[in-house]
Tab-separated table of C-alpha atoms in Angstrom:
chain	number	residue	atom	x	y	z
O	1	MET	CA	4.024	-19.225	127.296
O	2	LYS	CA	1.383	-19.651	124.599
O	3	ALA	CA	-2.204	-20.321	125.514
O	4	PHE	CA	-3.123	-23.947	124.887
O	5	LYS	CA	-5.700	-23.115	122.194
O	6	GLU	CA	-3.187	-20.965	120.335
O	7	LEU	CA	-0.586	-23.747	120.444
O	8	ILE	CA	-3.146	-26.279	119.198
O	9	ASP	CA	-4.253	-23.972	116.372
O	10	GLU	CA	-0.632	-23.494	115.274
O	11	THR	CA	0.061	-27.220	115.515
O	12	LEU	CA	-2.907	-27.956	113.258
O	13	GLN	CA	-1.380	-25.661	110.635
O	14	VAL	CA	2.131	-27.154	110.476
O	15	GLU	CA	3.393	-27.948	107.010
O	16	ASN	CA	6.318	-30.226	107.808
O	17	ILE	CA	7.799	-32.404	110.523
O	18	GLU	CA	10.305	-29.748	111.612
O	19	GLU	CA	7.491	-27.324	112.457
O	20	LEU	CA	5.637	-30.114	114.235
O	21	GLU	CA	8.673	-31.011	116.326
O	22	ALA	CA	9.115	-27.342	117.256
O	23	ALA	CA	5.510	-27.280	118.499
O	24	ALA	CA	6.125	-30.494	120.447
O	25	ASP	CA	9.244	-29.000	122.053
O	26	LEU	CA	7.304	-25.897	123.054
O	27	PHE	CA	4.531	-28.024	124.492
O	28	GLN	CA	7.020	-30.197	126.396
O	29	PHE	CA	8.584	-27.072	127.890
O	30	GLY	CA	5.112	-25.919	128.986
O	31	VAL	CA	4.408	-29.307	130.564
O	32	GLU	CA	7.694	-29.217	132.480
O	33	LYS	CA	6.848	-25.748	133.789
O	34	GLY	CA	3.342	-26.859	134.803
O	35	TYR	CA	1.431	-24.689	132.315
O	36	TYR	CA	-0.623	-27.533	130.839
O	37	THR	CA	-2.891	-30.165	132.401
O	38	LYS	CA	-3.035	-33.936	131.866
O	39	GLY	CA	-6.138	-33.517	129.711
O	40	GLN	CA	-4.361	-30.951	127.563
O	41	SER	CA	-1.444	-33.362	127.246
O	42	ASP	CA	-3.770	-36.048	125.949
O	43	GLU	CA	-5.349	-33.645	123.467
O	44	PHE	CA	-1.975	-32.378	122.241
O	45	ASN	CA	-0.691	-35.950	121.864
O	46	SER	CA	-3.690	-36.874	119.729
O	47	ILE	CA	-3.240	-33.834	117.496
O	48	TYR	CA	0.531	-34.360	117.327
O	49	TRP	CA	0.104	-37.913	115.948
O	50	LYS	CA	-2.633	-36.838	113.550
O	51	MET	CA	-0.349	-34.172	112.118
O	52	LYS	CA	2.762	-36.378	112.164
O	53	ASN	CA	0.928	-39.068	110.205
O	54	ARG	CA	-0.246	-36.443	107.721
O	55	CYS	CA	3.256	-34.951	107.315
O	56	LEU	CA	4.806	-38.395	106.849
O	57	ALA	CA	2.115	-39.306	104.309
O	58	TYR	CA	2.739	-36.108	102.334
O	59	GLU	CA	6.467	-36.861	102.254
O	60	ILE	CA	5.782	-40.413	101.074
O	61	SER	CA	3.164	-39.336	98.516
O	62	GLY	CA	5.853	-37.364	96.704
O	63	GLU	CA	7.634	-40.647	95.994
O	64	ILE	CA	4.695	-43.014	95.491
O	65	LYS	CA	1.792	-42.716	93.126
O	66	GLY	CA	-1.422	-43.323	94.958
O	67	ASN	CA	-4.442	-41.745	96.537
O	68	ARG	CA	-3.274	-39.379	99.256
O	69	LEU	CA	-6.109	-40.398	101.577
O	70	ASP	CA	-5.122	-44.057	101.205
O	71	ILE	CA	-1.515	-43.163	101.972
O	72	ILE	CA	-2.539	-41.182	105.074
O	73	SER	CA	-4.636	-44.127	106.245
O	74	ILE	CA	-1.785	-46.592	105.671
O	75	VAL	CA	0.758	-44.374	107.442
O	76	SER	CA	-1.625	-43.907	110.374
O	77	GLY	CA	-1.914	-47.662	110.776
O	78	ALA	CA	1.796	-48.378	110.366
O	79	PRO	CA	3.728	-49.742	113.355
O	80	MET	CA	5.682	-47.131	115.316
O	81	GLU	CA	9.064	-48.673	114.487
O	82	VAL	CA	8.286	-48.358	110.764
O	83	LYS	CA	7.358	-44.683	111.093
O	84	ASP	CA	10.815	-43.890	112.485
O	85	ASN	CA	12.594	-45.017	109.309
O	86	LYS	CA	11.579	-43.347	106.046
O	87	ASN	CA	12.809	-46.230	103.840
O	88	GLU	CA	10.933	-48.812	105.907
O	89	LEU	CA	7.829	-46.627	105.854
O	90	LEU	CA	8.117	-46.206	102.096
O	91	ASN	CA	8.377	-49.987	101.612
O	92	TYR	CA	5.504	-50.575	104.042
O	93	VAL	CA	3.247	-48.138	102.168
O	94	LYS	CA	4.199	-49.605	98.781
O	95	GLY	CA	3.345	-53.094	100.040
O	96	ARG	CA	0.011	-52.018	101.482
O	97	LEU	CA	-0.918	-50.152	98.278
O	98	LYS	CA	-0.123	-53.257	96.228
O	99	ALA	CA	-2.324	-55.276	98.578
O	100	LEU	CA	-5.156	-52.758	98.105
O	101	LYS	CA	-4.858	-53.103	94.338
O	102	GLY	CA	-4.840	-56.900	94.632
O	103	LYS	CA	-1.382	-57.431	93.161
């Protein structure tokens, strides 16, 4: 089993959602086997969502013109049910960007 710091470092370097989900699966396995503490779970969860929001924003930014930091911020604030559906997320981000521009 990977040391927690090593797993966190690798998770912070993921480039897509598939890699992120693989890290989450590995972490979940470690939790089930008792290798990680509650505090480590909280830390991993925080990093997981930070990276998931970033990966989703990068996917969306390929289809929408806009400032990548704005897109990351919008995706981070999106409701969970919207994040699970790429089309809904895309429409949500487009709407929020229009609102930012005042249209």
